[in-house]
Tab-separated table of C-alpha atoms in Angstrom:
chain	number	residue	atom	x	y	z
A	736	ALA	CA	57.899	204.455	93.455
A	737	ASP	CA	54.698	202.845	94.523
A	738	SER	CA	54.437	201.758	98.089
A	739	ILE	CA	51.879	200.300	100.414
A	740	TRP	CA	53.009	200.764	103.953
A	741	ARG	CA	51.381	200.762	107.300
A	742	LEU	CA	51.961	203.307	109.990
A	743	ASP	CA	51.234	200.560	112.467
A	744	ASP	CA	49.098	197.434	112.369
A	745	SER	CA	45.800	199.273	112.256
A	746	LEU	CA	46.137	202.011	109.646
A	747	ARG	CA	45.627	200.999	106.013
A	748	LEU	CA	47.528	203.782	104.271
A	749	THR	CA	48.604	203.404	100.659
A	750	SER	CA	50.715	206.026	98.953
A	751	GLU	CA	52.340	206.544	95.573
A	752	HIS	CA	55.094	209.066	94.795
A	753	LEU	CA	56.332	210.111	91.341
A	754	PHE	CA	59.375	212.245	90.702
A	755	ASN	CA	60.078	213.835	87.293
A	756	ASN	CA	61.434	217.161	85.996
A	757	ASN	CA	61.827	218.654	89.373
A	758	ILE	CA	58.310	218.034	90.651
A	759	VAL	CA	57.389	215.415	93.207
A	760	LYS	CA	53.770	214.309	92.895
A	761	GLY	CA	52.150	211.986	95.339
A	762	ARG	CA	48.984	210.566	96.725
A	763	ALA	CA	48.190	209.057	100.121
A	764	ILE	CA	44.916	207.233	100.720
A	765	LEU	CA	43.626	206.323	104.165
A	766	GLU	CA	41.050	203.618	103.641
A	767	SER	CA	37.988	203.456	105.844
A	768	THR	CA	39.412	203.177	109.347
A	769	PRO	CA	37.747	203.165	112.762
A	770	LEU	CA	38.087	206.648	114.213
A	771	SER	CA	38.815	205.175	117.654
A	772	GLU	CA	42.119	203.853	116.336
A	773	LEU	CA	43.195	207.293	115.151
A	774	LEU	CA	41.902	208.988	118.283
A	775	GLY	CA	43.905	206.631	120.471
A	776	ARG	CA	46.844	208.922	119.760
A	777	VAL	CA	45.023	212.148	120.517
A	778	GLU	CA	44.106	213.640	123.922
A	779	LEU	CA	40.297	213.979	123.561
A	780	PRO	CA	38.466	216.393	125.858
A	781	GLU	CA	37.638	214.569	129.077
A	782	LEU	CA	33.876	214.274	128.572
A	783	LEU	CA	33.895	213.485	124.832
A	784	THR	CA	33.516	210.001	123.391
A	785	LEU	CA	33.647	209.629	119.601
A	786	ASP	CA	33.790	206.830	117.017
A	787	GLY	CA	32.931	206.170	113.365
A	788	GLN	CA	34.638	205.275	110.112
A	789	ILE	CA	36.997	207.822	108.561
A	790	SER	CA	38.516	207.780	105.087
A	791	ASN	CA	40.691	210.424	103.479
A	792	GLU	CA	42.714	211.080	100.299
A	793	LEU	CA	45.636	213.476	99.994
A	794	ASN	CA	47.082	214.529	96.630
A	795	TYR	CA	50.120	216.794	96.632
A	796	GLU	CA	52.660	218.420	94.325
A	797	PHE	CA	56.019	219.763	95.474
A	798	GLU	CA	58.132	221.895	93.144
A	799	LEU	CA	61.751	221.554	94.177
A	800	GLU	CA	62.910	224.859	92.700
A	801	THR	CA	60.253	227.093	94.158
A	802	GLN	CA	59.710	224.870	97.217
A	803	ALA	CA	56.023	225.431	96.494
A	804	LEU	CA	53.758	222.800	97.970
A	805	SER	CA	50.161	222.494	96.819
A	806	GLY	CA	47.682	219.796	97.561
A	807	LYS	CA	44.106	218.603	97.826
A	808	VAL	CA	42.633	216.815	100.839
A	809	SER	CA	39.189	215.236	100.736
A	810	GLY	CA	37.493	212.651	102.836
A	811	GLU	CA	34.542	211.716	104.942
A	812	LEU	CA	33.498	210.560	108.357
A	813	VAL	CA	30.706	207.949	108.197
A	814	ASN	CA	28.335	206.563	110.857
A	815	SER	CA	29.947	208.586	113.562
A	816	PHE	CA	28.454	208.543	117.060
A	817	GLY	CA	29.401	209.445	120.586
A	818	SER	CA	28.536	211.723	123.451
A	819	TYR	CA	29.648	214.841	125.217
A	820	ASP	CA	28.857	214.626	128.933
A	821	ASP	CA	25.208	213.496	128.934
A	822	ILE	CA	24.396	214.642	125.386
A	823	ALA	CA	24.386	211.768	122.861
A	824	PHE	CA	24.802	212.171	119.078
A	825	SER	CA	24.627	209.519	116.345
A	826	ASP	CA	24.540	208.690	112.596
A	827	ILE	CA	26.751	211.647	111.837
A	828	ASN	CA	28.037	211.697	108.259
A	829	ALA	CA	30.410	214.515	107.451
A	830	GLY	CA	32.589	215.357	104.464
A	831	TRP	CA	35.400	217.781	103.609
A	832	SER	CA	37.313	218.871	100.552
A	833	CYS	CA	40.181	221.342	100.919
A	834	PHE	CA	43.006	222.859	98.890
A	835	TRP	CA	46.430	223.913	100.131
A	836	ARG	CA	48.331	226.457	98.009
A	837	MET	CA	50.902	229.129	98.898
A	838	ALA	CA	50.492	228.531	102.607
A	839	LYS	CA	46.761	229.034	102.407
A	840	LEU	CA	44.184	226.396	103.246
A	841	SER	CA	40.693	226.776	101.807
A	842	CYS	CA	37.939	224.246	102.258
A	843	GLY	CA	35.192	224.786	99.737
A	844	GLN	CA	33.179	221.906	101.133
A	845	LEU	CA	32.787	221.214	104.808
A	846	GLY	CA	29.604	219.920	106.305
A	847	LEU	CA	27.207	217.347	107.612
A	848	SER	CA	25.022	215.263	105.354
A	849	SER	CA	23.225	213.623	108.283
A	850	GLY	CA	23.209	213.628	112.026
A	851	GLN	CA	21.098	213.305	115.151
A	852	VAL	CA	21.626	214.727	118.638
A	853	ASN	CA	19.536	214.358	121.785
A	854	VAL	CA	19.783	217.447	123.978
A	855	GLY	CA	16.619	216.506	125.864
A	856	VAL	CA	14.720	217.297	122.702
A	857	ASN	CA	15.621	214.981	119.835
A	858	ILE	CA	17.068	216.840	116.850
A	859	THR	CA	17.256	214.718	113.692
A	860	ASP	CA	18.145	214.958	109.990
A	861	MET	CA	20.797	217.570	110.661
A	862	GLN	CA	22.508	218.959	107.590
A	863	SER	CA	25.022	221.749	107.238
A	864	ARG	CA	27.240	223.287	104.552
A	865	GLY	CA	30.082	225.656	105.182
A	866	THR	CA	33.442	226.871	103.951
A	867	PHE	CA	36.695	227.439	105.848
A	868	PHE	CA	39.773	229.525	105.147
A	869	TRP	CA	43.097	229.697	106.960
A	870	ASP	CA	46.438	231.402	106.439
A	871	LYS	CA	49.105	232.251	108.935
A	872	ASN	CA	47.538	235.476	110.134
A	873	ASN	CA	43.813	234.883	109.718
A	874	TRP	CA	41.063	232.298	109.564
A	875	TRP	CA	37.292	232.330	109.137
A	876	TYR	CA	34.496	229.793	108.859
A	877	HIS	CA	31.398	230.675	106.889
A	878	LEU	CA	28.245	228.671	107.686
A	879	ASN	CA	26.051	228.634	104.581
A	880	SER	CA	23.269	226.493	105.977
A	881	PHE	CA	22.438	224.431	109.032
A	882	LYS	CA	19.078	222.767	109.388
A	883	GLY	CA	17.298	219.867	111.049
A	884	LYS	CA	14.047	218.544	112.392
A	885	LEU	CA	12.568	218.756	115.892
A	886	LEU	CA	9.204	218.808	117.674
A	887	ASP	CA	7.353	217.679	114.538
A	888	GLY	CA	8.750	220.690	112.695
A	889	GLY	CA	12.063	222.061	111.536
A	890	PHE	CA	14.730	224.627	112.305
A	891	SER	CA	17.320	226.401	110.204
A	892	ILE	CA	19.993	228.958	110.921
A	893	THR	CA	20.610	231.953	108.642
A	894	PRO	CA	24.120	232.087	107.139
A	895	LEU	CA	26.691	233.341	109.630
A	896	GLU	CA	30.437	233.861	109.966
A	897	VAL	CA	32.845	232.688	112.639
A	898	ALA	CA	36.162	234.514	112.897
A	899	PRO	CA	38.682	235.054	115.679
A	900	GLY	CA	37.703	237.750	118.157
A	901	GLN	CA	34.353	238.299	116.539
A	902	ASP	CA	30.936	237.712	118.136
A	903	ILE	CA	28.691	235.353	116.191
A	904	SER	CA	25.166	236.504	115.400
A	905	GLY	CA	22.393	235.071	113.297
A	906	GLU	CA	18.772	234.062	113.340
A	907	LEU	CA	17.191	230.749	114.303
A	908	ILE	CA	14.146	230.038	112.127
A	909	LEU	CA	11.542	227.612	113.461
A	910	GLU	CA	8.824	226.133	111.264
A	911	HIS	CA	5.700	224.126	112.070
A	912	ILE	CA	6.712	223.416	115.681
A	913	SER	CA	3.990	221.387	117.332
A	914	LEU	CA	2.605	223.058	120.464
A	915	THR	CA	1.442	219.646	121.629
A	916	ASP	CA	5.032	218.355	121.568
A	917	LEU	CA	6.317	221.582	123.075
A	918	VAL	CA	3.942	221.410	126.043
A	919	ALA	CA	4.717	217.723	126.496
A	920	LEU	CA	8.281	218.747	127.417
A	921	GLN	CA	6.891	220.281	130.578
A	922	GLN	CA	5.344	216.920	131.560
A	923	GLN	CA	2.499	218.754	133.319
A	924	PRO	CA	-0.741	216.736	133.688
A	925	GLY	CA	-4.036	218.426	132.807
A	926	ILE	CA	-2.612	220.757	130.151
A	927	GLU	CA	-3.405	220.204	126.484
A	928	LEU	CA	-2.413	222.460	123.638
A	929	THR	CA	-2.852	221.981	119.893
A	930	GLY	CA	-1.658	224.066	116.963
A	931	PHE	CA	1.685	224.894	115.396
A	932	ILE	CA	4.034	227.857	115.606
A	933	ASP	CA	6.678	229.392	113.399
A	934	GLY	CA	9.463	231.444	114.914
A	935	LYS	CA	12.251	233.920	114.178
A	936	LEU	CA	14.762	234.016	117.036
A	937	PRO	CA	17.710	236.435	116.640
A	938	PHE	CA	20.689	235.125	118.609
A	939	SER	CA	24.187	236.269	119.432
A	940	TYR	CA	27.080	234.195	120.761
A	941	ASN	CA	30.058	235.769	122.572
A	942	ALA	CA	32.428	235.093	125.438
A	943	ASP	CA	29.506	234.953	127.877
A	944	GLY	CA	27.606	232.435	125.751
A	945	LEU	CA	24.432	232.330	123.747
A	946	ASN	CA	21.736	235.001	123.991
A	947	ILE	CA	18.363	235.053	122.246
A	948	ASN	CA	16.989	238.559	122.084
A	949	ARG	CA	13.271	239.137	121.564
A	950	GLY	CA	12.515	236.148	119.379
A	951	LYS	CA	9.013	236.049	117.867
A	952	LEU	CA	6.803	232.960	117.780
A	953	LEU	CA	3.599	233.156	115.723
A	954	ASN	CA	0.790	230.690	115.343
A	955	GLN	CA	-0.604	229.594	112.013
A	956	GLY	CA	-4.222	228.514	111.899
A	957	GLY	CA	-5.367	228.545	115.500
A	958	GLY	CA	-5.811	225.623	117.888
A	959	LEU	CA	-7.144	224.558	121.258
A	960	ILE	CA	-6.009	225.152	124.841
A	961	LYS	CA	-7.318	222.910	127.632
A	962	VAL	CA	-6.192	223.577	131.204
A	963	ASP	CA	-8.284	221.169	133.217
A	964	GLY	CA	-7.150	219.174	136.224
A	965	ASN	CA	-3.621	220.556	136.444
A	966	PRO	CA	-2.587	220.314	140.128
A	967	ALA	CA	-0.918	223.736	140.216
A	968	VAL	CA	-3.922	225.472	138.633
A	969	GLU	CA	-6.389	223.636	140.865
A	970	GLU	CA	-4.322	224.706	143.856
A	971	LEU	CA	-4.466	228.315	142.603
A	972	LYS	CA	-8.259	228.146	142.290
A	973	LYS	CA	-8.477	226.964	145.913
A	974	SER	CA	-6.061	229.516	147.309
A	975	GLN	CA	-7.496	232.407	145.269
A	976	PRO	CA	-11.201	231.676	144.641
A	977	GLN	CA	-11.659	234.982	142.799
A	978	LEU	CA	-9.543	233.538	139.966
A	979	LYS	CA	-11.684	230.428	139.615
A	980	PHE	CA	-14.091	231.930	137.055
A	981	SER	CA	-11.397	233.160	134.688
A	982	LEU	CA	-9.175	230.099	135.118
A	983	ASP	CA	-12.192	227.932	134.291
A	984	ALA	CA	-12.375	229.833	131.003
A	985	LEU	CA	-9.174	227.981	130.096
A	986	LYS	CA	-10.867	224.606	130.365
A	987	GLU	CA	-11.649	224.808	126.683
A	988	LEU	CA	-10.260	227.794	124.760
A	989	HIS	CA	-10.460	227.730	120.994
A	990	TYR	CA	-7.940	230.308	119.837
A	991	GLN	CA	-7.479	231.904	116.428
A	992	TYR	CA	-4.576	234.089	117.438
A	993	LEU	CA	-1.436	233.282	119.420
A	994	ASP	CA	1.607	235.553	119.489
A	995	SER	CA	4.585	235.243	121.754
A	996	GLU	CA	7.991	236.662	122.450
A	997	VAL	CA	10.925	234.695	123.884
A	998	SER	CA	14.339	235.781	125.161
A	999	MET	CA	17.127	233.753	126.728
A	1000	MET	CA	20.221	234.857	128.620
A	1001	SER	CA	23.569	233.122	128.389
A	1002	ASP	CA	22.980	231.288	131.690
A	1003	GLY	CA	19.889	229.673	130.167
A	1004	SER	CA	17.271	231.704	132.021
A	1005	THR	CA	14.442	232.052	129.537
A	1006	LEU	CA	11.370	234.280	129.555
A	1007	LEU	CA	8.435	233.410	127.284
A	1008	LYS	CA	5.459	235.807	127.009
A	1009	VAL	CA	2.424	234.443	125.183
A	1010	SER	CA	-0.782	236.302	124.342
A	1011	VAL	CA	-3.766	234.304	123.115
A	1012	GLN	CA	-7.199	235.514	121.948
A	1013	GLY	CA	-10.022	233.028	121.565
A	1014	LYS	CA	-13.462	231.788	122.602
A	1015	ASN	CA	-14.763	229.384	125.243
A	1016	PRO	CA	-17.967	227.742	123.948
A	1017	ASP	CA	-19.680	228.149	127.350
A	1018	LEU	CA	-18.929	231.870	127.597
A	1019	VAL	CA	-20.297	234.845	125.692
A	1020	GLU	CA	-17.302	237.101	126.141
A	1021	PRO	CA	-14.096	236.599	124.166
A	1022	VAL	CA	-11.148	235.385	126.221
A	1023	HIS	CA	-7.721	237.071	126.308
A	1024	PHE	CA	-5.109	234.839	127.920
A	1025	ASN	CA	-1.658	236.315	128.742
A	1026	TYR	CA	0.785	233.685	129.904
A	1027	GLN	CA	4.366	234.320	131.100
A	1028	HIS	CA	6.735	231.392	131.547
A	1029	ASP	CA	10.074	231.862	133.322
A	1030	GLU	CA	12.417	228.865	133.387
A	1031	ASN	CA	16.060	227.915	132.852
A	1032	LEU	CA	16.075	226.234	129.448
A	1033	PHE	CA	19.419	224.451	130.004
A	1034	LEU	CA	18.165	222.926	133.279
A	1035	LEU	CA	14.875	221.934	131.611
A	1036	LEU	CA	16.737	220.205	128.777
A	1037	ARG	CA	19.024	218.459	131.238
A	1038	THR	CA	16.063	217.280	133.302
A	1039	LEU	CA	14.560	215.916	130.081
A	1040	ARG	CA	17.819	214.084	129.282
A	1041	LEU	CA	17.666	212.726	132.816
A	1042	THR	CA	14.059	211.514	132.544
A	1043	GLU	CA	14.837	210.013	129.150
A	1044	ARG	CA	17.765	208.063	130.606
A	1045	LEU	CA	15.585	206.959	133.502
A	1046	SER	CA	12.920	205.620	131.173
A	1047	GLU	CA	15.630	203.916	129.090
A	1048	ASN	CA	17.019	202.262	132.204
A	1049	ILE	CA	13.539	201.205	133.253
A	1050	GLU	CA	12.931	199.746	129.805
A	1051	LYS	CA	16.245	197.900	129.980
A	1052	ALA	CA	15.354	196.593	133.411
A	1053	ILE	CA	12.002	195.361	132.171
A	1054	ASN	CA	13.411	193.708	129.082
A	1055	LYS	CA	16.055	191.878	131.047
B	1053	LEU	CA	53.390	223.169	149.309
B	1054	THR	CA	49.855	222.672	150.638
B	1055	LEU	CA	46.812	223.880	148.717
B	1056	LYS	CA	46.058	226.361	151.539
B	1057	ASP	CA	49.581	227.849	151.256
B	1058	ALA	CA	49.483	227.901	147.451
B	1059	LYS	CA	46.302	229.954	147.649
B	1060	SER	CA	47.340	232.284	150.447
B	1061	SER	CA	50.683	233.027	148.794
B	1062	GLY	CA	48.833	233.955	145.587
B	1063	TYR	CA	49.958	231.126	143.254
B	1064	LEU	CA	46.531	229.500	142.810
B	1065	GLY	CA	42.974	230.834	142.678
B	1066	GLU	CA	39.396	229.610	142.187
B	1067	GLN	CA	37.610	229.870	138.826
B	1068	ALA	CA	33.911	229.949	137.969
B	1069	ASP	CA	34.221	226.631	136.114
B	1070	GLY	CA	34.909	224.817	139.386
B	1071	TYR	CA	38.632	224.280	138.834
B	1072	LEU	CA	41.812	225.857	140.203
B	1073	GLY	CA	43.696	228.335	138.004
B	1074	LEU	CA	47.337	229.458	138.037
B	1075	VAL	CA	47.633	233.071	139.194
B	1076	LYS	CA	51.433	233.338	139.401
B	1077	GLU	CA	53.807	231.071	137.439
B	1078	ASN	CA	55.320	228.457	139.785
B	1079	SER	CA	56.102	224.918	138.749
B	1080	GLU	CA	55.300	223.355	142.136
B	1081	ALA	CA	51.967	225.204	142.362
B	1082	LYS	CA	51.188	224.228	138.782
B	1083	ALA	CA	51.801	220.546	139.500
B	1084	LEU	CA	49.593	220.796	142.605
B	1085	MET	CA	46.870	222.525	140.551
B	1086	LEU	CA	46.858	219.780	137.909
B	1087	SER	CA	46.619	217.009	140.494
B	1088	VAL	CA	43.870	218.749	142.516
B	1089	ASN	CA	41.871	219.521	139.348
B	1090	LYS	CA	42.091	215.870	138.314
B	1091	LYS	CA	40.745	214.782	141.715
B	1092	ARG	CA	38.011	217.426	141.545
B	1093	LEU	CA	36.904	216.188	138.128
B	1094	ALA	CA	36.653	212.642	139.478
B	1095	ARG	CA	34.482	213.879	142.366
B	1096	PHE	CA	32.318	216.002	140.005
B	1097	LYS	CA	31.775	212.958	137.789
B	1098	ALA	CA	30.748	210.849	140.775
B	1099	ILE	CA	28.327	213.546	141.985
B	1100	ALA	CA	26.918	213.984	138.463
B	1101	LYS	CA	26.400	210.238	138.108
B	1102	LYS	CA	24.743	209.910	141.518
B	1103	ASN	CA	22.368	212.841	140.890
B	1104	LYS	CA	21.957	211.811	137.226
B	1105	THR	CA	22.933	215.249	136.016
B	1106	SER	CA	25.711	216.603	133.816
B	1107	VAL	CA	29.289	217.071	134.990
B	1108	ALA	CA	29.229	220.548	133.445
B	1109	ASP	CA	26.449	221.676	135.795
B	1110	VAL	CA	28.045	220.131	138.875
B	1111	ALA	CA	31.321	221.887	138.035
B	1112	ALA	CA	29.516	225.190	137.466
B	1113	LEU	CA	27.687	224.914	140.806
B	1114	ALA	CA	31.014	224.015	142.431
B	1115	GLY	CA	32.638	227.091	140.892
B	1116	GLU	CA	29.948	229.354	142.288
B	1117	LYS	CA	30.323	227.772	145.739
B	1118	PHE	CA	34.132	227.693	145.811
B	1119	ILE	CA	34.319	231.358	144.834
B	1120	ASN	CA	31.867	232.307	147.593
B	1121	LYS	CA	33.805	230.286	150.165
B	1122	THR	CA	37.222	231.627	149.094
B	1123	ALA	CA	38.994	233.269	152.059
B	1124	LYS	CA	39.536	237.024	152.003
B	1125	GLY	CA	42.848	237.901	150.375
B	1126	ASN	CA	42.875	234.791	148.175
B	1127	TYR	CA	42.427	235.038	144.440
B	1128	ILE	CA	39.279	234.461	142.344
B	1129	LYS	CA	38.857	234.818	138.605
B	1130	THR	CA	36.216	237.396	137.614
B	1131	SER	CA	33.754	236.755	134.734
B	1132	SER	CA	35.929	238.966	132.519
B	1133	GLY	CA	38.774	236.519	133.107
B	1134	LYS	CA	40.952	238.678	135.364
B	1135	TRP	CA	42.370	237.517	138.704
B	1136	LYS	CA	41.143	239.556	141.645
B	1137	LYS	CA	41.899	239.356	145.366
B	1138	LYS	CA	38.747	238.772	147.366
C	1022	CYS	CA	-40.815	252.443	111.264
C	1023	THR	CA	-37.614	254.061	111.993
C	1024	PRO	CA	-34.669	251.800	111.586
C	1025	THR	CA	-33.109	251.248	114.902
C	1026	VAL	CA	-29.400	251.057	114.988
C	1027	GLU	CA	-28.184	248.648	117.496
C	1028	VAL	CA	-24.633	248.957	118.453
C	1029	ALA	CA	-23.629	245.702	119.881
C	1030	VAL	CA	-21.243	246.663	122.574
C	1031	PRO	CA	-18.560	244.004	122.303
C	1032	ASP	CA	-18.651	242.006	125.478
C	1033	LYS	CA	-15.773	242.945	127.691
C	1034	PRO	CA	-13.228	240.143	127.186
C	1035	ILE	CA	-12.306	237.932	130.091
C	1036	THR	CA	-8.612	238.599	130.608
C	1037	ILE	CA	-6.467	236.011	132.357
C	1038	ASN	CA	-2.873	236.761	133.318
C	1039	LEU	CA	-0.907	233.732	134.443
C	1040	ASN	CA	2.784	233.924	135.421
C	1041	VAL	CA	4.613	230.655	135.977
C	1042	LYS	CA	8.182	230.269	137.229
C	1043	ILE	CA	9.772	226.809	137.165
C	1044	GLU	CA	12.682	226.133	139.529
C	1045	HIS	CA	14.825	223.069	138.943
C	1046	GLU	CA	15.812	221.451	142.250
C	1047	ILE	CA	18.833	219.449	141.090
C	1048	ARG	CA	20.822	222.376	142.493
C	1049	ILE	CA	19.883	221.582	146.113
C	1050	LYS	CA	20.904	217.921	146.128
C	1051	VAL	CA	24.238	218.612	144.422
C	1052	ASP	CA	24.908	221.501	146.796
C	1053	LYS	CA	25.154	219.245	149.817
C	1054	GLU	CA	27.624	216.953	148.080
C	1055	LEU	CA	29.847	219.879	147.127
C	1056	ASP	CA	30.110	220.853	150.807
C	1057	GLU	CA	32.074	217.656	151.359
C	1058	ILE	CA	34.643	218.790	148.794
C	1059	ILE	CA	34.993	222.134	150.538
C	1060	SER	CA	35.726	220.468	153.863
C	1061	ASP	CA	38.482	218.357	152.237
C	1062	ASP	CA	41.783	220.308	152.560
C	1063	GLU	CA	43.247	218.390	149.678
C	1064	LEU	CA	40.564	219.643	147.305
C	1065	PHE	CA	39.639	223.146	148.488
């Protein structure tokens, strides 16, 4: 029996069913359908908006004697976009391919082939590959790879496992992160920084949230630090004149060596310790600069999302 | 059942996420909790929009504040997820 | 002439320690608005 039927006016679902020598075989194909039509039936979390085109194919076999059901499900979500609270994501393409046999579900392919999210810092070209397993008393998700681009460089996460009741731990690898872009996040006038850093940031995720413990950031190939005309630093020079000489050394510091350590608690409070060794052309002595930066990373990112939205609104207002 | 009574008689308590939680099973208290939480969310959204910040942070700040201002003897949920009388 | 050995004493480096703490003030503005919720018997 071959049938094309619609669940309701929107869903294009075609299915074929074949019955011979005690086995029922069938296939159901959901052609590319707007996600919003499917989601209309589902209670999405309050702050989540989501859309895109979804397509899926189900092949199944049901043996009447043994009552054994086995099947294959594969499909993809294309050009998906949306937002969660004030975090926007777009051009998400995801795919899945799973098998069902003897009450066990195993997805050999589950992942993103593209995606972009703006958390205050724009993360682009996201890609991930993972596998998923489920049976009635256990499940686990294994992340093989997750990578993307940000701050003129890239990030990747070492393979990790997610299972019920288990903390998640792994390492965030950063490559060729531009210090110029990084400093620009602070939107502080009178501070210039060039050079790139690579990083290894061990993280753990548990009921309290995400922690980064003693991540290392190392510089490759030196660069330049210019702290000249920054209001806060100028204020410091006025209020503590004895610091003026050494702070002036930062007006032009060519560094060959930059090493830093970063840790973040689950509430977002982040401590960055940087040590820099270099030369100021006007000074004979070498310069050792130890900088400690204490800030809540989540609040910084949210402020950046806020300023971005403000500039978008201003642009819209201007283009009206 | 007023919110004050529901709290003082130990049916409802404040949580760190800014919303009410059910301490003791009671259908009337549960209905009250759901309706109050819905109104709170609407207010959090309005505050977030006005201050151009995220609802999640407004709710978290609210949670901190509501727990501090909870009357002695009423319930609050500790970070380990257990209900405790203040 | 006797070779003279000159040990160039490395110049003592200029060391600068700078500690910066950034506070985000969104907290203060929102705080006032949450007080209104607390004073509303229907909500708190």
